[in-house]
PDB file of C-alpha atoms in Angstrom:
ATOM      1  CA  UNK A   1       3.869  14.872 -31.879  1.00 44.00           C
ATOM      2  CA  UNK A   2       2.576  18.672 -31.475  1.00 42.00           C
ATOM      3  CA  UNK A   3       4.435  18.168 -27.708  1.00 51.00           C
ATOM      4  CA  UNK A   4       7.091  17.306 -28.801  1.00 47.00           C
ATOM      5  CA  UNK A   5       7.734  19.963 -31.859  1.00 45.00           C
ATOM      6  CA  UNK A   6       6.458  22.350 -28.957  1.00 49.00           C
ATOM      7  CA  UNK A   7       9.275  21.312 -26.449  1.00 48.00           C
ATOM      8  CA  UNK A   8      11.949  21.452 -29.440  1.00 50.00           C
ATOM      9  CA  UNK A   9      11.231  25.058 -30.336  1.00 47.00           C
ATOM     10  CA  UNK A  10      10.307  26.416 -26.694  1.00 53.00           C
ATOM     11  CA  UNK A  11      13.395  26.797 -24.967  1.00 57.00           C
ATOM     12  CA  UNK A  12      11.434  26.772 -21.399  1.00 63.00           C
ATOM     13  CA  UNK A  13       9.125  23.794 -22.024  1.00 60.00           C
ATOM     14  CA  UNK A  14      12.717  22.144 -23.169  1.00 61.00           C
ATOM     15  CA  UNK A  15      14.164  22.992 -19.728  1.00 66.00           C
ATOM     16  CA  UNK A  16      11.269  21.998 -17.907  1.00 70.00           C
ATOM     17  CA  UNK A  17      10.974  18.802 -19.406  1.00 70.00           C
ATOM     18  CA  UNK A  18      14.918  17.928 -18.891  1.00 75.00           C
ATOM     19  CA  UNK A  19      14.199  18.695 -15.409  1.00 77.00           C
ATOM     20  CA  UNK A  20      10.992  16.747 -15.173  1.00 78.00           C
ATOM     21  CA  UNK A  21      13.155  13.837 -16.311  1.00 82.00           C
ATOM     22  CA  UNK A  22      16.302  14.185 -14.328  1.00 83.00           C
ATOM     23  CA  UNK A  23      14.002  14.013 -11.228  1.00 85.00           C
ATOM     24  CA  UNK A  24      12.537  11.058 -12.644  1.00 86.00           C
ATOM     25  CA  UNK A  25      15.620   9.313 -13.343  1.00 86.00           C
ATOM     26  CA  UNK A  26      16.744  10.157  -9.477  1.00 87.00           C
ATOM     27  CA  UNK A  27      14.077   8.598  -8.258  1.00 87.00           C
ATOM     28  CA  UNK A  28      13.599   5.513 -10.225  1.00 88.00           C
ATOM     29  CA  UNK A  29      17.109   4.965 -10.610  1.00 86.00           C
ATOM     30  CA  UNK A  30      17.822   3.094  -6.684  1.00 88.00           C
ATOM     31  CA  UNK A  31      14.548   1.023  -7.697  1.00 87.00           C
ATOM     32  CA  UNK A  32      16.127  -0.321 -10.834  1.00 85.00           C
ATOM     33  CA  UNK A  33      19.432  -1.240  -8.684  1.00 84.00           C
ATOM     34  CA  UNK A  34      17.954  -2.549  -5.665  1.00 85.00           C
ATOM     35  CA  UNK A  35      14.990  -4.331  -5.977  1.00 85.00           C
ATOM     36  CA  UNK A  36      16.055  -7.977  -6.557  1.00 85.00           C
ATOM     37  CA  UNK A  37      13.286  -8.676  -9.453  1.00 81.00           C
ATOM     38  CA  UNK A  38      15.441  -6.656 -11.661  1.00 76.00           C
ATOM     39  CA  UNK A  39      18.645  -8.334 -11.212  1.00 65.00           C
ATOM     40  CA  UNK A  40      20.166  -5.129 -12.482  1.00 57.00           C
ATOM     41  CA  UNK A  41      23.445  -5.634 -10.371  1.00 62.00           C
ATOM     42  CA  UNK A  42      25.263  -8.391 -12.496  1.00 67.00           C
ATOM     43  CA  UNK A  43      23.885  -7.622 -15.683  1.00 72.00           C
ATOM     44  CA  UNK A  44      25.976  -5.444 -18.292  1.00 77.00           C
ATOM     45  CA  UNK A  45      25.253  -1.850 -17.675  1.00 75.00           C
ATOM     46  CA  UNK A  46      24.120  -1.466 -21.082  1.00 79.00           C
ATOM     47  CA  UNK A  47      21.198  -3.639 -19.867  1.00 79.00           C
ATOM     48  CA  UNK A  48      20.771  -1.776 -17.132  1.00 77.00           C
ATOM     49  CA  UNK A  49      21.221   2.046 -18.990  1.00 80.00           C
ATOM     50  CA  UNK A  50      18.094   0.535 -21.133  1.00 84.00           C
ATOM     51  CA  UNK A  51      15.769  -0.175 -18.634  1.00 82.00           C
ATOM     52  CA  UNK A  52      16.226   2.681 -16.481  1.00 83.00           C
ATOM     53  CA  UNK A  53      16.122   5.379 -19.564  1.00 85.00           C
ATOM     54  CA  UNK A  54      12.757   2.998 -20.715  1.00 86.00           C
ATOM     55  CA  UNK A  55      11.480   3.462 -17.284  1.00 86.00           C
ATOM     56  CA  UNK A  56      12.099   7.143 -16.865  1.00 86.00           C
ATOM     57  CA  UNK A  57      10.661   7.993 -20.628  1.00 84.00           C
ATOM     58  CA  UNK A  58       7.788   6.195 -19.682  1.00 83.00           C
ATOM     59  CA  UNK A  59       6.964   7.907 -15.736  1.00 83.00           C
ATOM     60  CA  UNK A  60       8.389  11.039 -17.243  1.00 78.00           C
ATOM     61  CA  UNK A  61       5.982  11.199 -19.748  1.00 72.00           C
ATOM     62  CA  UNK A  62       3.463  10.872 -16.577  1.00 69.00           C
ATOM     63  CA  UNK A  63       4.939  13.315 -14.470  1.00 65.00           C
ATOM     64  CA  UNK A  64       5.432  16.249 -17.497  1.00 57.00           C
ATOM     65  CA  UNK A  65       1.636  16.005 -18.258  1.00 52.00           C
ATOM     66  CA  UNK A  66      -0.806  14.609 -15.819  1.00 46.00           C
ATOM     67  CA  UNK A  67       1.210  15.997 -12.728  1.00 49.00           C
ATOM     68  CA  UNK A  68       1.833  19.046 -11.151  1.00 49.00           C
ATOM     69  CA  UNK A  69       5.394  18.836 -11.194  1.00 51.00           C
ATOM     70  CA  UNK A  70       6.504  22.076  -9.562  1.00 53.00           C
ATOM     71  CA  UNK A  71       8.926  23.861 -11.439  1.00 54.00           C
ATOM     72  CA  UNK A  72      12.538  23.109 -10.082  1.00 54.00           C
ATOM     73  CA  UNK A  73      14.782  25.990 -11.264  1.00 55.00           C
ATOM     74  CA  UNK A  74      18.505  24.860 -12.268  1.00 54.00           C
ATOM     75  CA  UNK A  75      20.808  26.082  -9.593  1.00 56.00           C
ATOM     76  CA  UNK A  76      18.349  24.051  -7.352  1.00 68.00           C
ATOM     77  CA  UNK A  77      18.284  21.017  -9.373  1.00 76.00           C
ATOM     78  CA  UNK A  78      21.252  19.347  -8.202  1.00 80.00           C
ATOM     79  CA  UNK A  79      19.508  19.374  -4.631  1.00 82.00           C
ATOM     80  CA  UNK A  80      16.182  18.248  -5.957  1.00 81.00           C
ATOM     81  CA  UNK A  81      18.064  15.540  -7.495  1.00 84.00           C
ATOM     82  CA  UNK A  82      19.524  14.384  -4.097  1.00 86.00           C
ATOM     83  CA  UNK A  83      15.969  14.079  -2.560  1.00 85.00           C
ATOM     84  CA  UNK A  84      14.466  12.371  -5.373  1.00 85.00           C
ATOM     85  CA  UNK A  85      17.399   9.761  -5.206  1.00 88.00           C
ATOM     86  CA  UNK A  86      16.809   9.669  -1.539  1.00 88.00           C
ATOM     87  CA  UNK A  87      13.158   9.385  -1.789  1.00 88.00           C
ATOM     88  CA  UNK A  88      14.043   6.472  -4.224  1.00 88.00           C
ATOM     89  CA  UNK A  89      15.944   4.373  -2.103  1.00 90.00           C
ATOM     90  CA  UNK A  90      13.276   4.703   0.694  1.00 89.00           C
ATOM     91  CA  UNK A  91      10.995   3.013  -1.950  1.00 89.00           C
ATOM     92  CA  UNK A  92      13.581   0.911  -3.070  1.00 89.00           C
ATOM     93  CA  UNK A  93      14.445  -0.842   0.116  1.00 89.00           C
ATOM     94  CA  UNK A  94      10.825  -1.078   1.654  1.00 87.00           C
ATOM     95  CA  UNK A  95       9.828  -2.608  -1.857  1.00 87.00           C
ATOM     96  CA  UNK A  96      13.192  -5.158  -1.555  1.00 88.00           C
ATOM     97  CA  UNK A  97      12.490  -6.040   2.551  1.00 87.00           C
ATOM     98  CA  UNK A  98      10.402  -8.816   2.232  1.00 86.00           C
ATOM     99  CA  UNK A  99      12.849 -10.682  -0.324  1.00 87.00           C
ATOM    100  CA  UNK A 100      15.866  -9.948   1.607  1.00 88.00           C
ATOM    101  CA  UNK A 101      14.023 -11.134   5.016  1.00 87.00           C
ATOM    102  CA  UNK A 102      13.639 -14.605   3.263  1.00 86.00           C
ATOM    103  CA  UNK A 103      17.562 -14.560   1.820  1.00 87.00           C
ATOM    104  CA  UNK A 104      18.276 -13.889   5.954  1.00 88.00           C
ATOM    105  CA  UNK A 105      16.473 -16.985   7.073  1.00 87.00           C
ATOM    106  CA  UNK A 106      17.564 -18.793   4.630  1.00 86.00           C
ATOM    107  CA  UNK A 107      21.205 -18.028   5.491  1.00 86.00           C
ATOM    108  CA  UNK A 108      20.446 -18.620   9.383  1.00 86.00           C
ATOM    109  CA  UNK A 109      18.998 -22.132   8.282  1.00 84.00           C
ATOM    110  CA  UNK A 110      22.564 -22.501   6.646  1.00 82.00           C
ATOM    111  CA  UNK A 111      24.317 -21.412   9.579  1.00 81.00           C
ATOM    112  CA  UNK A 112      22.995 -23.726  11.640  1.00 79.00           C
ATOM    113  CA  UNK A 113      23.362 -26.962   9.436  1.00 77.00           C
ATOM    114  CA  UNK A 114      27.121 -25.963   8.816  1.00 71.00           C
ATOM    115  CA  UNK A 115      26.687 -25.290   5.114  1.00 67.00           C
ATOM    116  CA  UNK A 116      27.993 -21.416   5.992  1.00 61.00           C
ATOM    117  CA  UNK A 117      30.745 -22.818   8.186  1.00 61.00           C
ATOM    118  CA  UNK A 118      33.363 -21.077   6.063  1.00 57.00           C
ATOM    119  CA  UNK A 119      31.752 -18.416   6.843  1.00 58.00           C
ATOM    120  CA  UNK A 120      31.570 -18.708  10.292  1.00 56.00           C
ATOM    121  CA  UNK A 121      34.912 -19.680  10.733  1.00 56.00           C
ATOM    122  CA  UNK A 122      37.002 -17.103   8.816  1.00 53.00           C
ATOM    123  CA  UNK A 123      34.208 -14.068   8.226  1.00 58.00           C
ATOM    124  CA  UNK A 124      37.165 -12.344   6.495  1.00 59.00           C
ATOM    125  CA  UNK A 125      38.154 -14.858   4.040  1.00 52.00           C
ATOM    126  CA  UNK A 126      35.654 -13.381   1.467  1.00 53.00           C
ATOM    127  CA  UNK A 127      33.594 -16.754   1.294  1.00 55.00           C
ATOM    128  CA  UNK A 128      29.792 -15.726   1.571  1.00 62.00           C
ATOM    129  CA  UNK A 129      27.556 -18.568  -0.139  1.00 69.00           C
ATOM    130  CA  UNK A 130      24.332 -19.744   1.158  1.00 77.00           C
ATOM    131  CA  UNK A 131      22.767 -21.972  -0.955  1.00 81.00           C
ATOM    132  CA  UNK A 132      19.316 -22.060   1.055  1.00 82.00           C
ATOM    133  CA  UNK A 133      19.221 -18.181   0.734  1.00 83.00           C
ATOM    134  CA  UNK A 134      19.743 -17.730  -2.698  1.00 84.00           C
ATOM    135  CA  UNK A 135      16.858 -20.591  -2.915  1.00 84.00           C
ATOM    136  CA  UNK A 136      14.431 -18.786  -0.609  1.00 84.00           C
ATOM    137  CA  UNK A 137      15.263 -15.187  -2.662  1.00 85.00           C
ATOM    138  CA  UNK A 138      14.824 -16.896  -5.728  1.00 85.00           C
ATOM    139  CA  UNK A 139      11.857 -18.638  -4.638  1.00 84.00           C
ATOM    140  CA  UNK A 140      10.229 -15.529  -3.568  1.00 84.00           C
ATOM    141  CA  UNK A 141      11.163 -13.612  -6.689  1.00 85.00           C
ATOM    142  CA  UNK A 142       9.722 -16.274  -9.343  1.00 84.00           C
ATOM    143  CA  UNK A 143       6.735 -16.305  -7.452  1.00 82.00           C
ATOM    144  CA  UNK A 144       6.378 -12.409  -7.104  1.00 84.00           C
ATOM    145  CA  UNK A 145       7.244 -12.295 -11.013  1.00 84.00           C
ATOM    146  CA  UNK A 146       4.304 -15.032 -11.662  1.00 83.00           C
ATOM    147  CA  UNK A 147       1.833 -13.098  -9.529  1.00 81.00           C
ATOM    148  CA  UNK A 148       2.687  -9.995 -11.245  1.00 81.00           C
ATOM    149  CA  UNK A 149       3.673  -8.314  -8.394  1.00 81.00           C
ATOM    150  CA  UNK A 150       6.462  -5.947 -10.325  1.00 83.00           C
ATOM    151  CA  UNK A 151       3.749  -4.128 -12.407  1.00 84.00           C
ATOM    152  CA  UNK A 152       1.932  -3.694  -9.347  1.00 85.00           C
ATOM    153  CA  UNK A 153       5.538  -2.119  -7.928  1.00 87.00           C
ATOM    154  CA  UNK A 154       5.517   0.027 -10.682  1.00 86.00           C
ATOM    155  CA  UNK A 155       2.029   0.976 -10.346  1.00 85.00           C
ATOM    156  CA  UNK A 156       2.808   2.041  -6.757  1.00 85.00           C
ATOM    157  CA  UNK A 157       5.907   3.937  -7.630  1.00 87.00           C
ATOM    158  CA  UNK A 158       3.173   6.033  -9.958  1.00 85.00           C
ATOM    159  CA  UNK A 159       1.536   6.277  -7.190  1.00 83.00           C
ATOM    160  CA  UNK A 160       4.058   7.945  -5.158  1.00 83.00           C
ATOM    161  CA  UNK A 161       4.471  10.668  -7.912  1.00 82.00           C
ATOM    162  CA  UNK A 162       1.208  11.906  -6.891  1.00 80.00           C
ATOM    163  CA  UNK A 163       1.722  11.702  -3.410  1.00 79.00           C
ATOM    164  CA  UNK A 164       4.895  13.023  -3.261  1.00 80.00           C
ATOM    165  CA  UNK A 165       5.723  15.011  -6.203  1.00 78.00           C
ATOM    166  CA  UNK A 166       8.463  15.684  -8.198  1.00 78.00           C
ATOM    167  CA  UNK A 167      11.111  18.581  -6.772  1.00 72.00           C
ATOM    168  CA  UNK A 168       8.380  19.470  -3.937  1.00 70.00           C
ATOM    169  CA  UNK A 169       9.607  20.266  -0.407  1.00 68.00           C
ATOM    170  CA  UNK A 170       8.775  18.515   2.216  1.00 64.00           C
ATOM    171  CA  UNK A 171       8.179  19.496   5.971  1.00 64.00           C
ATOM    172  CA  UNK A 172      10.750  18.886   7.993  1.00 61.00           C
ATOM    173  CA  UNK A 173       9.018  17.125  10.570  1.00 66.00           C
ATOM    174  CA  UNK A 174       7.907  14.665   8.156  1.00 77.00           C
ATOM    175  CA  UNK A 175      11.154  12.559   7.693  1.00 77.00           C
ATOM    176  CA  UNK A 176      11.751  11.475  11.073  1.00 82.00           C
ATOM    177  CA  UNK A 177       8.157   9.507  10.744  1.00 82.00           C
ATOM    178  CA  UNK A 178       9.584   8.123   7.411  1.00 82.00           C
ATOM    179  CA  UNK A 179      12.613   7.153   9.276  1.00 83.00           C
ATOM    180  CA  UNK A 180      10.466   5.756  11.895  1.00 85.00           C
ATOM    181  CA  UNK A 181       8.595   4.029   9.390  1.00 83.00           C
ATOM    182  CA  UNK A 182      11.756   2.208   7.814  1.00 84.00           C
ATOM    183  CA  UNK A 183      12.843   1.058  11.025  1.00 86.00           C
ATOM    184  CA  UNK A 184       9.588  -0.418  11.898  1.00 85.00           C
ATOM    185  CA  UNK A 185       9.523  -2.252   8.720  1.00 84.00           C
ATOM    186  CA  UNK A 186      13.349  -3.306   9.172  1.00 86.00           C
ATOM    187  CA  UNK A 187      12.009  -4.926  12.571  1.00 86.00           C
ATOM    188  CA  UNK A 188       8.982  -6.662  10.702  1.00 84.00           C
ATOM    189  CA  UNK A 189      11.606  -7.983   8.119  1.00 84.00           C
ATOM    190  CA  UNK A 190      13.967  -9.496  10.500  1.00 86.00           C
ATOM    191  CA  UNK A 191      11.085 -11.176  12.769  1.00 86.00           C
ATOM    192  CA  UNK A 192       9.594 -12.749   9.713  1.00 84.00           C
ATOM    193  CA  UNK A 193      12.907 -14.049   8.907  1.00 85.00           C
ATOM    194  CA  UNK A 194      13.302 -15.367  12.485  1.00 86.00           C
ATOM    195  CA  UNK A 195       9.840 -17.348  12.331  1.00 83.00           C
ATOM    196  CA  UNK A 196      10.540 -18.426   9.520  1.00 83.00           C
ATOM    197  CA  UNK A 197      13.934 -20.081   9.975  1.00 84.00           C
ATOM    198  CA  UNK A 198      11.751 -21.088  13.312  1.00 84.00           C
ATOM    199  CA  UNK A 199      10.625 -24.363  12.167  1.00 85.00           C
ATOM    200  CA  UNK A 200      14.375 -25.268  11.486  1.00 84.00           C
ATOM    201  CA  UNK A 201      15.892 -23.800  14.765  1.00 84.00           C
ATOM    202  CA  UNK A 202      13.522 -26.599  16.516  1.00 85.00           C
ATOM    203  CA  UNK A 203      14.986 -29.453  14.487  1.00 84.00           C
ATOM    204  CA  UNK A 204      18.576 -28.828  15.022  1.00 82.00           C
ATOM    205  CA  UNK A 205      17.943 -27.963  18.789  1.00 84.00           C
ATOM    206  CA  UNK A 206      16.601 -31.615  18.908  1.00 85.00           C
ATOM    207  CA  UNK A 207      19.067 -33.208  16.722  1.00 82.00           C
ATOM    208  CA  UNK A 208      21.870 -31.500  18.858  1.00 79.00           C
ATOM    209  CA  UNK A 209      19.944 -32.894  21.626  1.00 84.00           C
ATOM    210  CA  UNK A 210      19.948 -36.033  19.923  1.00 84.00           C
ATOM    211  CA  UNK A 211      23.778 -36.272  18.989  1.00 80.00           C
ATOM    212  CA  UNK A 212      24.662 -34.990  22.689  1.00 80.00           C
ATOM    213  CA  UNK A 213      22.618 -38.182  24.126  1.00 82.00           C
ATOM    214  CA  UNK A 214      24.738 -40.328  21.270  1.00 80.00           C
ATOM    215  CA  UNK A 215      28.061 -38.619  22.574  1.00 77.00           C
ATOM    216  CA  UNK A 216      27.469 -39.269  26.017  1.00 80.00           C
ATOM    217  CA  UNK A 217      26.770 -42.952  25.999  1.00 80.00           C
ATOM    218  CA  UNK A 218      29.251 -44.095  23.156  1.00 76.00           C
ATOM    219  CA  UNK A 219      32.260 -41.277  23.680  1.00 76.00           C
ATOM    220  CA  UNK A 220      34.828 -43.780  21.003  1.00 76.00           C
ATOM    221  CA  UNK A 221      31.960 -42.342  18.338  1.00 75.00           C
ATOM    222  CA  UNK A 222      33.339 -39.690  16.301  1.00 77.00           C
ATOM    223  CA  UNK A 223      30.126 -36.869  16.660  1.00 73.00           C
ATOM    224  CA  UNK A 224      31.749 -34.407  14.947  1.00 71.00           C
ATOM    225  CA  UNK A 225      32.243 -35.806  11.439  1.00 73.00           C
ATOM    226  CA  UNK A 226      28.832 -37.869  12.034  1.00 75.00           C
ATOM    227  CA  UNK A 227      27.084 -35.239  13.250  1.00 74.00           C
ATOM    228  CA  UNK A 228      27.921 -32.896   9.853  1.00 76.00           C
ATOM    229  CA  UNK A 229      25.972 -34.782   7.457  1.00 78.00           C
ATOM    230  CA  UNK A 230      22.578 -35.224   9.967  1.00 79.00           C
ATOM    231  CA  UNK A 231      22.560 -31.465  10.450  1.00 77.00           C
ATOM    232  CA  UNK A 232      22.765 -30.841   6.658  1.00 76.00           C
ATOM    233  CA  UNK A 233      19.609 -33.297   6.020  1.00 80.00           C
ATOM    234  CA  UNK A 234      18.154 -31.927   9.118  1.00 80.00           C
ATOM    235  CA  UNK A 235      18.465 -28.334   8.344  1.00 76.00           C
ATOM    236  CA  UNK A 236      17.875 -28.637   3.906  1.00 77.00           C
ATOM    237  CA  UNK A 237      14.707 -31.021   5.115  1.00 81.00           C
ATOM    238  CA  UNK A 238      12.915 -28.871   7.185  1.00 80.00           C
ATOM    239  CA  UNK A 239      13.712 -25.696   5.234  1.00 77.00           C
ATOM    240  CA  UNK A 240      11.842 -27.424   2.316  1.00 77.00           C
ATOM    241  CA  UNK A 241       9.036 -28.191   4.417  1.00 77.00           C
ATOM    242  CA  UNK A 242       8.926 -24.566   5.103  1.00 75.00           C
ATOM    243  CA  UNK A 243       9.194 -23.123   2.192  1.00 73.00           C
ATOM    244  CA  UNK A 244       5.730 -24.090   1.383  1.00 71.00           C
ATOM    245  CA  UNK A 245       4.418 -22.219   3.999  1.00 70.00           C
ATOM    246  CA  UNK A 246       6.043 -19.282   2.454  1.00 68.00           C
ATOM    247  CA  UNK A 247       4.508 -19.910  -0.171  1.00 66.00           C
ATOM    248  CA  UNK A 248       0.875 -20.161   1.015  1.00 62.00           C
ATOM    249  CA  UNK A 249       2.185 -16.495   3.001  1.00 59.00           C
ATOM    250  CA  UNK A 250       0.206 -13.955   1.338  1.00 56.00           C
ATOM    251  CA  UNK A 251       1.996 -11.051   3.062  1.00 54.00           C
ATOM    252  CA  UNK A 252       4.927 -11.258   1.664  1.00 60.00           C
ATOM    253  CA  UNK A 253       3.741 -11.090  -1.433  1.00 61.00           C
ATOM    254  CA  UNK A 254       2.015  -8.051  -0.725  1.00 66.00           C
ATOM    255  CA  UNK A 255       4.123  -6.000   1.306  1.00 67.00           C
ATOM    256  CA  UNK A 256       6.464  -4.809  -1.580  1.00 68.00           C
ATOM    257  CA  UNK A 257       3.494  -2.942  -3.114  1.00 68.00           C
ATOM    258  CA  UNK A 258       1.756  -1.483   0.202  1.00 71.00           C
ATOM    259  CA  UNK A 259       5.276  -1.195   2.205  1.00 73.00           C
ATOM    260  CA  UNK A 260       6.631   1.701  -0.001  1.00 76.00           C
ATOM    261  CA  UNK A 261       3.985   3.739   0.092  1.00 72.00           C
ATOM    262  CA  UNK A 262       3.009   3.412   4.013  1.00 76.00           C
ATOM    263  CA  UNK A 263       6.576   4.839   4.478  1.00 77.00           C
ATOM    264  CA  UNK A 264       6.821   7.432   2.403  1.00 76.00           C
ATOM    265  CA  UNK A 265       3.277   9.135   3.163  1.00 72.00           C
ATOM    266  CA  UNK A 266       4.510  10.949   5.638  1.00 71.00           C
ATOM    267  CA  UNK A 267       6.650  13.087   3.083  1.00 70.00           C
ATOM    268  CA  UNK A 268       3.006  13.697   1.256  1.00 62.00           C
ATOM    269  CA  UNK A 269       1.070  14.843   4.631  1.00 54.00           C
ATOM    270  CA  UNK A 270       0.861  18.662   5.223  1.00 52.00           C
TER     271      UNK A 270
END
């Protein structure tokens, strides 16, 4: 309460604090929009005002007292602001990665058991639905949620205040590793989701193999219209299968709390 009458009546502490938060907000703000475990992106944007102000107040608080935030003066702000949003998104999308990677093999699983054939077909029609890569983004989201993986998100993101602080510079040599970094974890994302739509790639190789062999020996067989259906139950059968190997896959669970951080140390190294 004392702070806070102290910050009311000190026009400097006032500024300083207003700062403090704006950087705050900058950075947390890409977190709160990207990271599928919010679902921030369809919900109203009074929802989504709430949680990000709740969030700031909160790591605010954190970053006005326990931190050396260094003092950003105002013509400089709008700058600092532009880092801390870029720092943000860093952490956003190397805490997001390991979701999306299981949305992309569940959409190549869909590719190749015609269930994204619209898509295929006519890419510009607009028509982007894959129904085993919502299931593999939800799957991995619900089970994040119940291991309590976002407060240990969050707790990294604290973390990250005190490696990288607020409105600090950074040397210049230090964001092509971070860059390096994000592309290295970009690669590891897409290989997971290549191993894991794997298992399914084999089945439909062998089905195909399986429906050429039918083809060839009774041509007055209509393969294409049969063939549709066995690919679906192919494809949705052994993606199932799968999934609980991603499930028993600690590593993805883990890499949205150690991922952000490994990339962005380089912007806290001298």
């Amino acid at each position: 309460m004392v702070e806070w009458i102290r910050l009311l009546v000190d026009d400097e502490a006032l500024a300083r604090a207003l700062s403090d938060y704006a950087l705050v907000a900058a950075r947390l703000g890409p977190l709160t929009l990207i990271a599928p475990w919010w679902a921030l992106r369809a919900s109203p944007v009074l929802v989504r005002a709430t949680v990000t102000l709740a969030l700031t107040v909160a790591f605010g608080a954190v970053a006005g007292g326990a931190l050396p935030v260094p003092s950003v003066p105002t013509t400089g702000l709008p700058l600092a602001c532009l880092r801390e949003s870029i720092v943000g998104t860093v952490f956003a999308v190397a805490a997001s990665m390991p979701f999306w990677s299981l949305g992309w093999a569940g959409r190549l699983v869909d590719t190749w058991r015609g269930a994204s054939l619209a898509e295929v077909l006519t890419p510009d029609g607009g028509e982007r639905t894959s129904p085993l890569g919502d299931l593999y983004l939800m799957l991995g989201v619900v089970l994040f949620l119940a291991w309590g993986g976002h407060v240990l998100v969050l707790d990294a993101f604290a973390d990250t205040l005190v490696a990288v602080p607020l409105g600090a510079t950074s040397h210049a040599g230090s964001w092509p590793r971070v860059a390096l970094g994000a592309a290295e974890l970009v690669g590891s994302a897409l290989a997971f989701a290549v191993s894991a739509a794997a298992p399914a790639a084999v089945a439909m190789v062998m089905t195909e193999m399986g429906i050429g062999l039918v083809a060839r020996t009774a041509p007055q067989i209509p393969v294409f219209f049969m063939a549709m259906p066995l690919r679906a139950a192919v494809g949705l059968a052994i993606a199932l299968l799968s999934a609980s190997i991603l499930v028993g896959e600690g590593v993805v669970w883990r890499a949205p709390v150690h991922a952000p951080v490994r990339v962005l140390s380089p912007l806290g190294s001298p």
